[in-house]
GROMACS .gro file of C-alpha atoms in nm:
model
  383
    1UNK     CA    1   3.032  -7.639  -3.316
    2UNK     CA    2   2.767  -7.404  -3.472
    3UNK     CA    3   2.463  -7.301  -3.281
    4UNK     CA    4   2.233  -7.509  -3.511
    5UNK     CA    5   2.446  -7.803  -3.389
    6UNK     CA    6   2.433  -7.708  -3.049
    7UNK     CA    7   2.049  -7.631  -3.037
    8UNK     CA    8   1.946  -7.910  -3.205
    9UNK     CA    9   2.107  -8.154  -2.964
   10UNK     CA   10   1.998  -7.963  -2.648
   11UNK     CA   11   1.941  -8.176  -2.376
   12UNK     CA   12   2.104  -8.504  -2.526
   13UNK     CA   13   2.352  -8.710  -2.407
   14UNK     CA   14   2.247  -8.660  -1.957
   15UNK     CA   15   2.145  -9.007  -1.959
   16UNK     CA   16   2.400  -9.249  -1.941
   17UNK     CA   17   2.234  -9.503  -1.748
   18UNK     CA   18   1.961  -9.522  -2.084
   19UNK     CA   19   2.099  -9.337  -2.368
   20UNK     CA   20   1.829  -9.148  -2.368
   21UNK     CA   21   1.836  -8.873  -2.649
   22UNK     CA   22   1.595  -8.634  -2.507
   23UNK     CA   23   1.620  -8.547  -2.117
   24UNK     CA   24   1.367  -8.696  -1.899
   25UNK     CA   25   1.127  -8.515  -1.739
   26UNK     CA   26   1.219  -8.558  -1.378
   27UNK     CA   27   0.890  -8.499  -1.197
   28UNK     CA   28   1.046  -8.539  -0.819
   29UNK     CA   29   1.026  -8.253  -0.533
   30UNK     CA   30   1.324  -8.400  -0.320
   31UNK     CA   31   1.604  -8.667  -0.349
   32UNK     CA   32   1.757  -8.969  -0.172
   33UNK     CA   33   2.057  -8.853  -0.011
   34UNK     CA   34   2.327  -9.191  -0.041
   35UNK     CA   35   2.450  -9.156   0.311
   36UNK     CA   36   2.451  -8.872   0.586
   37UNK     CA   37   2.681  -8.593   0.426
   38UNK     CA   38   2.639  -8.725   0.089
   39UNK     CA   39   2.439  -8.618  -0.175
   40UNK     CA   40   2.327  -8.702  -0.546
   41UNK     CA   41   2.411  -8.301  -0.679
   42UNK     CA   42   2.042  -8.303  -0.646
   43UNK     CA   43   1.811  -8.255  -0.306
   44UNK     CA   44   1.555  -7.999  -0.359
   45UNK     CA   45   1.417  -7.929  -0.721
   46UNK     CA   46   1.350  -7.595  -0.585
   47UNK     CA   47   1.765  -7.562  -0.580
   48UNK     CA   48   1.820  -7.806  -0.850
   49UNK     CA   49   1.620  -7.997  -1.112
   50UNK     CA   50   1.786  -8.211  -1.352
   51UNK     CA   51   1.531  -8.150  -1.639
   52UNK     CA   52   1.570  -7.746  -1.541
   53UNK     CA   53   1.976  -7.794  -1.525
   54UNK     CA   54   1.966  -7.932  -1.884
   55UNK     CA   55   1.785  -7.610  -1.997
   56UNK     CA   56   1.996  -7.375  -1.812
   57UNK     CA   57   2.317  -7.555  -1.942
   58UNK     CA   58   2.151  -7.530  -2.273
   59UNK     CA   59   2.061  -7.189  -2.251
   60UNK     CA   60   2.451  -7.074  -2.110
   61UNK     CA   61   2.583  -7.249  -2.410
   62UNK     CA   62   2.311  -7.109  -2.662
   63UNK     CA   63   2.416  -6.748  -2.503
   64UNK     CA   64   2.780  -6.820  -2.474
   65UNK     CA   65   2.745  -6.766  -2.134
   66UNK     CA   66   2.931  -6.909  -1.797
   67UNK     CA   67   2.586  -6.990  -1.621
   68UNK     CA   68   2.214  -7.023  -1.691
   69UNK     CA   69   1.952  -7.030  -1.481
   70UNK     CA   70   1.578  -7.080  -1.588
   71UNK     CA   71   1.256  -6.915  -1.416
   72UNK     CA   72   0.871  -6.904  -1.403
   73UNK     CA   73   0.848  -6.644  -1.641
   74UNK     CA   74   1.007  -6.327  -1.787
   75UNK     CA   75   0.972  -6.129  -1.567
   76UNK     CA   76   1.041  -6.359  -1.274
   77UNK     CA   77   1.377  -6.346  -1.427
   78UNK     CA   78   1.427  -5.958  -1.471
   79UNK     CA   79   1.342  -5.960  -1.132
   80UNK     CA   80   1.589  -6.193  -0.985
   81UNK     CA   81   1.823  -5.954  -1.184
   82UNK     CA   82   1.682  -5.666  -1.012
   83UNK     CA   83   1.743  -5.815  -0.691
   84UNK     CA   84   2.153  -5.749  -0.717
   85UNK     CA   85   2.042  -5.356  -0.682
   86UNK     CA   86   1.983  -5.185  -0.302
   87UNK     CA   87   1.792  -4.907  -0.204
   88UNK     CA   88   1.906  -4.574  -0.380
   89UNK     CA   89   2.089  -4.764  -0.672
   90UNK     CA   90   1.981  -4.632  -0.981
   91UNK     CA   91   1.901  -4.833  -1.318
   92UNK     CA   92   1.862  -4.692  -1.648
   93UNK     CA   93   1.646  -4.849  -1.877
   94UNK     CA   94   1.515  -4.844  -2.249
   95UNK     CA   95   1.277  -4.596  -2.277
   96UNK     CA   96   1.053  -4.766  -2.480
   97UNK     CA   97   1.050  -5.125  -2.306
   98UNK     CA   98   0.767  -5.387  -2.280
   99UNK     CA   99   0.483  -5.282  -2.029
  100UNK     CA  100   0.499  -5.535  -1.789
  101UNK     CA  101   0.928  -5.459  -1.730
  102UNK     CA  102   0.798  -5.079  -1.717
  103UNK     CA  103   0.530  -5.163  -1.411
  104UNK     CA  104   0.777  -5.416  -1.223
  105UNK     CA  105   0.994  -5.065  -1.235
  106UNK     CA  106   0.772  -4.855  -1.134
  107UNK     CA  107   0.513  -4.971  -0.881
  108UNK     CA  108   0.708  -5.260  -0.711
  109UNK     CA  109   1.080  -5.168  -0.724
  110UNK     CA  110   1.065  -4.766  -0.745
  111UNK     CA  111   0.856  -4.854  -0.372
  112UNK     CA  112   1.226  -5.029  -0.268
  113UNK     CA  113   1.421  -4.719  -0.344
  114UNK     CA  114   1.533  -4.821  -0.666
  115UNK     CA  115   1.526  -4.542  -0.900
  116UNK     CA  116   1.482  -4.634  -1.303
  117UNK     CA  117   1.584  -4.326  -1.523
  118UNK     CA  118   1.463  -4.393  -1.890
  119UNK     CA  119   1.655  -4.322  -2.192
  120UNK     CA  120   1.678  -4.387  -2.510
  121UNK     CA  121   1.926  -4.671  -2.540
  122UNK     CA  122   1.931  -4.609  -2.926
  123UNK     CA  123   2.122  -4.300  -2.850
  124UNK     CA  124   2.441  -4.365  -2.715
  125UNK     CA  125   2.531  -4.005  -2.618
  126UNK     CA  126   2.216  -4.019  -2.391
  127UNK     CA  127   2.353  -4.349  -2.262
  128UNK     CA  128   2.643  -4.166  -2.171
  129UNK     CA  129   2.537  -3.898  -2.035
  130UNK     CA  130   2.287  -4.095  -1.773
  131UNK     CA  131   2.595  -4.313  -1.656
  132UNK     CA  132   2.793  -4.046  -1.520
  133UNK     CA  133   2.531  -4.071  -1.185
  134UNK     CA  134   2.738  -4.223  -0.999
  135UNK     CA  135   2.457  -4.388  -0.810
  136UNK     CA  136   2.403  -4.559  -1.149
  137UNK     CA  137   2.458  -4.945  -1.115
  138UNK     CA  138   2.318  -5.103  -1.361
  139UNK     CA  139   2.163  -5.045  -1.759
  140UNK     CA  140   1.843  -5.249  -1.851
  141UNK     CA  141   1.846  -5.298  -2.249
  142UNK     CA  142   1.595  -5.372  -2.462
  143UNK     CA  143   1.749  -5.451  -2.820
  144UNK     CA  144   1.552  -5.390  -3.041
  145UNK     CA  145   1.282  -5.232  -2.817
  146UNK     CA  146   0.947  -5.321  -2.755
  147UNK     CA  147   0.716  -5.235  -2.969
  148UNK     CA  148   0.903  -4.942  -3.171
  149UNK     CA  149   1.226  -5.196  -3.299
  150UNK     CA  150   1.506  -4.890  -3.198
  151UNK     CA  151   1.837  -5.056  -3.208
  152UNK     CA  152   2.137  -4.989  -2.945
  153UNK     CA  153   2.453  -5.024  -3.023
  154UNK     CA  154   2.554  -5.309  -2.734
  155UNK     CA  155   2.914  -5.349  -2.823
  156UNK     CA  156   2.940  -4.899  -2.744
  157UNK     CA  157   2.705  -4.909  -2.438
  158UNK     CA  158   2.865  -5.238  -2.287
  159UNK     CA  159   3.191  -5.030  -2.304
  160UNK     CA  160   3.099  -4.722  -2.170
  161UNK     CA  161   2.900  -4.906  -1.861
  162UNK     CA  162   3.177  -5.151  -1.783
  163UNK     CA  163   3.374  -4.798  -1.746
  164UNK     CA  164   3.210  -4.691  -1.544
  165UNK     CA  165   3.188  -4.998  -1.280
  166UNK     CA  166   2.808  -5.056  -1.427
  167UNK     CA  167   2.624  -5.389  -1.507
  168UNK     CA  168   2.467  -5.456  -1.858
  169UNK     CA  169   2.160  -5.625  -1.851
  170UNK     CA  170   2.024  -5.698  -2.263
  171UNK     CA  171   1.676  -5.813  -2.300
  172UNK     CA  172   1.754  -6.063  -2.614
  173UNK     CA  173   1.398  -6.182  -2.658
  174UNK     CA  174   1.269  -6.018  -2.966
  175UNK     CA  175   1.623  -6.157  -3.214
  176UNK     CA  176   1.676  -6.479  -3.025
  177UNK     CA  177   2.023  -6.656  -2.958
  178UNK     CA  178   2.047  -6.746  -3.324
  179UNK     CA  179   2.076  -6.376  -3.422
  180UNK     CA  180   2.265  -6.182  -3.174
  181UNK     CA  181   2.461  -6.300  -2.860
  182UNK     CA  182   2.494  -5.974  -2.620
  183UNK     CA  183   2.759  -6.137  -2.374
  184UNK     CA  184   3.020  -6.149  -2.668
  185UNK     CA  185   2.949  -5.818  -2.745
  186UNK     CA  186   3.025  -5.718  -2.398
  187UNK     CA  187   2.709  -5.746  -2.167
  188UNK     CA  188   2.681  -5.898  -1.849
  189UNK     CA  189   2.361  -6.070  -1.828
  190UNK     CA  190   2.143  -6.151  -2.090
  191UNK     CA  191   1.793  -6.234  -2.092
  192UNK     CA  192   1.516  -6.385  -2.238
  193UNK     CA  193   1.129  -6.433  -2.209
  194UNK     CA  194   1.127  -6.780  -2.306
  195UNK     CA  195   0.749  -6.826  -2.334
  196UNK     CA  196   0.869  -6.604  -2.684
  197UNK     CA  197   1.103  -6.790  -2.938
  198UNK     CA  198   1.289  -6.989  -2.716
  199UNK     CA  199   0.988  -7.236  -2.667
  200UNK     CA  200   0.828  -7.087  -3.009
  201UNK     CA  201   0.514  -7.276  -2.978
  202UNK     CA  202   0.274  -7.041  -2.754
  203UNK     CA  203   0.271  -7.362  -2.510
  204UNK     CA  204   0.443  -7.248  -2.191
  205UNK     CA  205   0.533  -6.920  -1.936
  206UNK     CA  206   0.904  -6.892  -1.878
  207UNK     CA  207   1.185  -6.711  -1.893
  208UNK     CA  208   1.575  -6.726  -1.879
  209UNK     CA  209   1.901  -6.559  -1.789
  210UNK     CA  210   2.250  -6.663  -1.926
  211UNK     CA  211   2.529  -6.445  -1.728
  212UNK     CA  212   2.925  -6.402  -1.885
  213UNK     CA  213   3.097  -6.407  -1.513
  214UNK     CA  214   3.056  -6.772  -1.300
  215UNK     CA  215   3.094  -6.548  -0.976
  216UNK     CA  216   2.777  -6.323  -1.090
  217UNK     CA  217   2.591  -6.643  -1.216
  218UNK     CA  218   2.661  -6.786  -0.849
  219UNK     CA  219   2.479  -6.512  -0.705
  220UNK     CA  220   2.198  -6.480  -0.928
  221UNK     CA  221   2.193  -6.857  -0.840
  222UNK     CA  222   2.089  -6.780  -0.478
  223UNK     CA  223   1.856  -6.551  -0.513
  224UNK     CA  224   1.692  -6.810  -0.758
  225UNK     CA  225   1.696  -7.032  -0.476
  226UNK     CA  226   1.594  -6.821  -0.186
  227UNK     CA  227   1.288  -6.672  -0.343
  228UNK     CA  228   1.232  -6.993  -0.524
  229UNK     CA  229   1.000  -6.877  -0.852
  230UNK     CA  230   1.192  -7.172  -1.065
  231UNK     CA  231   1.046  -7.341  -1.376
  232UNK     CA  232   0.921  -7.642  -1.312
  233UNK     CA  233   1.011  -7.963  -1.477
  234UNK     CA  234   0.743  -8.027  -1.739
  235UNK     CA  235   0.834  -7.642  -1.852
  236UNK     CA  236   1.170  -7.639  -1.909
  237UNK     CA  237   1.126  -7.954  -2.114
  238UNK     CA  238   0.885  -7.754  -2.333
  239UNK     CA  239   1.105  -7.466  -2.388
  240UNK     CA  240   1.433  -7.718  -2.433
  241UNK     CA  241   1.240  -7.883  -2.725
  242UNK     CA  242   1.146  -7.577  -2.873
  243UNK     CA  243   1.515  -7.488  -2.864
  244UNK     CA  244   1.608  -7.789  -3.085
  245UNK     CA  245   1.428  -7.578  -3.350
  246UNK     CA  246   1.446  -7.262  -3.322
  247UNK     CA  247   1.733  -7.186  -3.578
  248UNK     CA  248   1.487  -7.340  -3.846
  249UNK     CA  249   1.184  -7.091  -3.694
  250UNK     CA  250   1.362  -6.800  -3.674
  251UNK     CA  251   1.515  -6.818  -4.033
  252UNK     CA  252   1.147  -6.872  -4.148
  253UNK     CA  253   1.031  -6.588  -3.950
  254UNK     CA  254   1.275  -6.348  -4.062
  255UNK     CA  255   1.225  -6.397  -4.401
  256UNK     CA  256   0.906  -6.355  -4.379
  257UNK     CA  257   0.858  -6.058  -4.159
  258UNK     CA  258   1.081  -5.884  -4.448
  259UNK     CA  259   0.845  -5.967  -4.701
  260UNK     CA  260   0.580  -5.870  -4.470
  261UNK     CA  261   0.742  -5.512  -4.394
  262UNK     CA  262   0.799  -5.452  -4.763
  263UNK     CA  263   0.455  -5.484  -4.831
  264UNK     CA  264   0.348  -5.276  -4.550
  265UNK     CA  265   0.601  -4.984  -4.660
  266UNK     CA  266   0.394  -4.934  -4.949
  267UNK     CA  267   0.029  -4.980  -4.828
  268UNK     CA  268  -0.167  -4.603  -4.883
  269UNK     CA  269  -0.313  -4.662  -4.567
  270UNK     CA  270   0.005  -4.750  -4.363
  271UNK     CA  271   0.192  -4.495  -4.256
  272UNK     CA  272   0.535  -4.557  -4.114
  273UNK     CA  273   0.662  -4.914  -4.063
  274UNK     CA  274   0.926  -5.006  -3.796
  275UNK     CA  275   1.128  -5.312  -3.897
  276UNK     CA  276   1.518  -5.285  -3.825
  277UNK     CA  277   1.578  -5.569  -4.172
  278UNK     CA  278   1.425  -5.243  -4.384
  279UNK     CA  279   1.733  -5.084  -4.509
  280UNK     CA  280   1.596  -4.747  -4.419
  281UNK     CA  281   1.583  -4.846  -4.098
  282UNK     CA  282   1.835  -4.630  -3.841
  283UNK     CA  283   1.965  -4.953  -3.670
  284UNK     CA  284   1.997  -5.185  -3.961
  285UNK     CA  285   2.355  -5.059  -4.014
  286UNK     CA  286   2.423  -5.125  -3.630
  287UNK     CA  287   2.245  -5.508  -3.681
  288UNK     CA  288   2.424  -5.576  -3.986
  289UNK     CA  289   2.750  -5.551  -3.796
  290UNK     CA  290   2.669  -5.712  -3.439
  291UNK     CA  291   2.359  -5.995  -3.504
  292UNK     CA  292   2.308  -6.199  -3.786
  293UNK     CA  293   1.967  -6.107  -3.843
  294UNK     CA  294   1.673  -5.862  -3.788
  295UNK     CA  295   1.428  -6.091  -3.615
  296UNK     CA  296   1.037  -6.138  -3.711
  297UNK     CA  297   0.875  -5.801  -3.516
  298UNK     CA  298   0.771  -5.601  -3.704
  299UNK     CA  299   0.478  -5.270  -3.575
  300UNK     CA  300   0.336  -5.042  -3.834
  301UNK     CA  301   0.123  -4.693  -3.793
  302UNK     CA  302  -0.215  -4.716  -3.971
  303UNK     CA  303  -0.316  -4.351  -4.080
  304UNK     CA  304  -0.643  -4.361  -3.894
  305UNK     CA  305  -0.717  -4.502  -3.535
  306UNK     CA  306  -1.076  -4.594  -3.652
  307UNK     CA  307  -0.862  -4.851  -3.902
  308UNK     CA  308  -0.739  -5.026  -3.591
  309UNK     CA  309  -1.040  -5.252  -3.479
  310UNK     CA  310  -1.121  -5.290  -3.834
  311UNK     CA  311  -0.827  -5.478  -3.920
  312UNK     CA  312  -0.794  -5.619  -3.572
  313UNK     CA  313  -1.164  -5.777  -3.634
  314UNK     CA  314  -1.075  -5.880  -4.037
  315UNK     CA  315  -0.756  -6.059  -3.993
  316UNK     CA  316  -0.827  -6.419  -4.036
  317UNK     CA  317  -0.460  -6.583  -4.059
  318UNK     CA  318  -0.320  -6.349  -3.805
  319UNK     CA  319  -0.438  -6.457  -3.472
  320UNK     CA  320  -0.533  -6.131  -3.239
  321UNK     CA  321  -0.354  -6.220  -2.931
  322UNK     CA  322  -0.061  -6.098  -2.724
  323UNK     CA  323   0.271  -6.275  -2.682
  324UNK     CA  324   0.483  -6.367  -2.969
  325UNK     CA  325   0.774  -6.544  -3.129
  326UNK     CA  326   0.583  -6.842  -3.170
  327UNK     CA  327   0.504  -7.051  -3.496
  328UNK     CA  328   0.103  -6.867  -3.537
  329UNK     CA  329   0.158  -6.491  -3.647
  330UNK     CA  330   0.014  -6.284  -3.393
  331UNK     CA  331  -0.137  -5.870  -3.394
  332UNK     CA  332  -0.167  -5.709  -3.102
  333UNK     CA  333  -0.250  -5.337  -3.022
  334UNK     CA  334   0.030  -5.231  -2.740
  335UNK     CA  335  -0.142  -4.927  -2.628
  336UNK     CA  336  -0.387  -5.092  -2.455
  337UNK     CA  337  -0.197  -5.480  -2.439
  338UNK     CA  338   0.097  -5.506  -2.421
  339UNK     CA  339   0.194  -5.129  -2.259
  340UNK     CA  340  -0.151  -5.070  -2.133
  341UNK     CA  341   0.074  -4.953  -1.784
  342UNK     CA  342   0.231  -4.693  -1.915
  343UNK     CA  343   0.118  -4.342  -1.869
  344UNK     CA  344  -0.104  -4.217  -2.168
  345UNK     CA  345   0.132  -3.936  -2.215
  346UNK     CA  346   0.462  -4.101  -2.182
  347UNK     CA  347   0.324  -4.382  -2.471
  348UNK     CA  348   0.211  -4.116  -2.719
  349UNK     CA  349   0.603  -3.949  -2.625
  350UNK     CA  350   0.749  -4.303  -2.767
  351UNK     CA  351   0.499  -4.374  -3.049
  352UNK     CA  352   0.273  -4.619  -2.925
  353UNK     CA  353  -0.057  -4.421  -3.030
  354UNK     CA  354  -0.394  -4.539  -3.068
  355UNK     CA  355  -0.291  -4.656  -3.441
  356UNK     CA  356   0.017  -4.834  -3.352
  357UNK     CA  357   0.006  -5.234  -3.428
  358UNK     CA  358   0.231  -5.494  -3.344
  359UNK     CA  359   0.266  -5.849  -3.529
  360UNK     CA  360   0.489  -6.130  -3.443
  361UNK     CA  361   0.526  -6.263  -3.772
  362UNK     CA  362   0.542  -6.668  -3.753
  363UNK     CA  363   0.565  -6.986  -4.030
  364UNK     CA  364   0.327  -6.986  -4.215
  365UNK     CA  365   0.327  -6.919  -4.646
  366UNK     CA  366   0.401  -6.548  -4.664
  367UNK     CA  367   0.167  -6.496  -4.905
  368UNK     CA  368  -0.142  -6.605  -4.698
  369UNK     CA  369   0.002  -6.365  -4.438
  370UNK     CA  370   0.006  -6.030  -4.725
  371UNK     CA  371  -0.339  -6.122  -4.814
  372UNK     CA  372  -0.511  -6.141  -4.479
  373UNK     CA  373  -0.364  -5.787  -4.404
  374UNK     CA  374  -0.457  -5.647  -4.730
  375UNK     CA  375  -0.799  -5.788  -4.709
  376UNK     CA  376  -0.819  -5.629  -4.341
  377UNK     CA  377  -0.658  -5.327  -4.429
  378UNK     CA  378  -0.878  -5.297  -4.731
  379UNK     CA  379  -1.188  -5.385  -4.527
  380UNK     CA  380  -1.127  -5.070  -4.320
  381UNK     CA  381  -1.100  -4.850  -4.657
  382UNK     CA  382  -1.436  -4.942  -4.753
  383UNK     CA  383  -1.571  -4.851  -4.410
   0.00000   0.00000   0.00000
């Protein structure tokens, strides 16, 4: 069946005994064993939750993927990932990556041994080039990055890592399972923050992994276990009914974050515009061929940083907030949000200056969303 078939019915059909159409919420720590040495599939919820396993199975199918397992957040998945490297292993990573992956890098793991090198995963001789280390293990992807929408080519980088004896790891967050499915194009592990589209209503913290290889999932299964930072029950109901939808967001989004992009590509007092649907755009050739869609992020360069907290204080439909992929269109200024962690130097390097902005673009009329930046944006031209 389609994905909007699939998604839709996420989570139906697990409840024989009541034909009930959406999973329960199965608020319960432990389990009745039936007899000594026999057990329900269920004893722990840290191990196994029935409301979680629904997610997880929903998520594996959404992703095409063997397993999926479901976590407190984001980055409580990335690093249960992390946790397949040992001391000395190196990681390359998108250079231009979300803050928060950037610090788990490089103040907790870089203290383990584990050595990121950053590249930029839109280049794939540079990708090449960093996996002939042979102490290379694993390549962290962000497609498209975070906040700078660069596009990799996953189908060329999953090839040349898998040459190599080298995990791909693809941080799918920003185009969603609806738009591009990394394990068919020859990744390993794919991941989401599900607090983004997957739950798509800026209601809950979580995030997911969906892996291509049942022995890999297995393992990534124990170290969920043994460190234990699993979503809870009421959570992964959240982000399972937001999944029932998201097709219908994300198609809404899309469409308008084009609109949006258009108009920003013209604005006097915008000066470059990063959205990979703009056909200018050095990835949208790369998109066009591997996803079926350019998502709903879309960051823009204002000519003068004084515009910034002008138009951050004007906007009246755009909410200023951090996060994103949910239904409310969000701004947020990265260099000191979202990447506030990363070196001052290394962020102007990338492009996220002091007059870089970031939207999420959501639902709402697309024309209420154009006037509330030209108002702001206008507001700042009249000082």
């Amino acid at each position: 069946m389609n994905i909007e078939t699939r998604l839709a019915q996420s989570g139906s059909r697990r409840d024989p005994s009541t034909g009930a159409v959406t999973v329960p919420v199965y608020n319960s720590a432990t389990y009745r064993h039936p007899a000594l040495g026999q057990s329900t599939g269920y004893d722990y919820s840290r191990s196994k939750n029935p409301t979680r396993q629904a997610l997880e199975d929903a998520v594996a199918d959404a992703e095409n993927g063997a397993r999926g397992l479901a976590f407190s957040s984001g980055l409580a998945a990335i690093d249960n990932v992390l946790r397949l490297l040992k001391p000395d292993d190196k990681i390359v990573v998108t250079e231009d990556l979300y803050g928060g992956t950037y610090r788990l890098f490089q103040q907790v793991y870089a203290v383990y041994g584990i050595k990121a090198q950053y590249v930029d995963t839109s280049d794939i001789a540079s990708v090449k080039g960093a996996l002939n280390d042979n102490a290379v293990k694993m390549i962290f992807v962000e497609n498209p990055t975070n906040p700078m929408l660069k596009v990799a080519d996953i189908k060329a980088i999953s090839a040349a890592a898998s040459a190599k004896g080298v995990l791909t790891v693809v941080d799918n967050t920003f185009l969603s399972p609806c738009l591009q499915n990394p394990l068919d194009l020859g990744a390993d592990i794919v991941l989401h923050s599900a607090t983004k589209y997957l739950g798509g209503h800026n209601d809950v913290v979580a995030g997911v992994l969906a892996v291509k290889d049942a022995e890999l999932g297995e393992k990534l299964a124990f170290y969920q276990n043994a460190v234990g930072s699993v979503l809870g029950p009421n959570d992964a109901w959240l982000v399972l009914r937001g999944m029932k939808t998201l097709h219908l967001r994300v198609k809404q989004q899309e469409k308008n974050a084009l609109e949006i992009a258009k108009f920003l590509e013209h604005h006097p007092l915008v000066i470059k515009v990063n959205y990979p649907g703009l056909k200018n755009h050095c990835g949208y050739n790369i998109l066009k061929e591997q996803a079926k869609g350019f998502g709903a992020m879309v960051s823009f360069e204002v000519a003068d940083a004084a515009l910034v907290p002008l138009v951050l204080e004007r906007v009246g439909v755009f909410l200023f907030a951090e996060s994103l992929g949910g239904v409310e269109s969000l701004i947020t200024f990265p260099a000191v949000q979202t990447h506030a962690d990363i070196e001052p130097e290394v962020r102007e390097r990338l492009g996220v200056t002091d007059r870089l902005l970031r939207i999420s673009v959501g639902v709402e009329n697309a024309e209420d969303l154009i006037n509330d930046l030209a108002q702001a944006l206008q507001g700042g031209t009249d000082g």
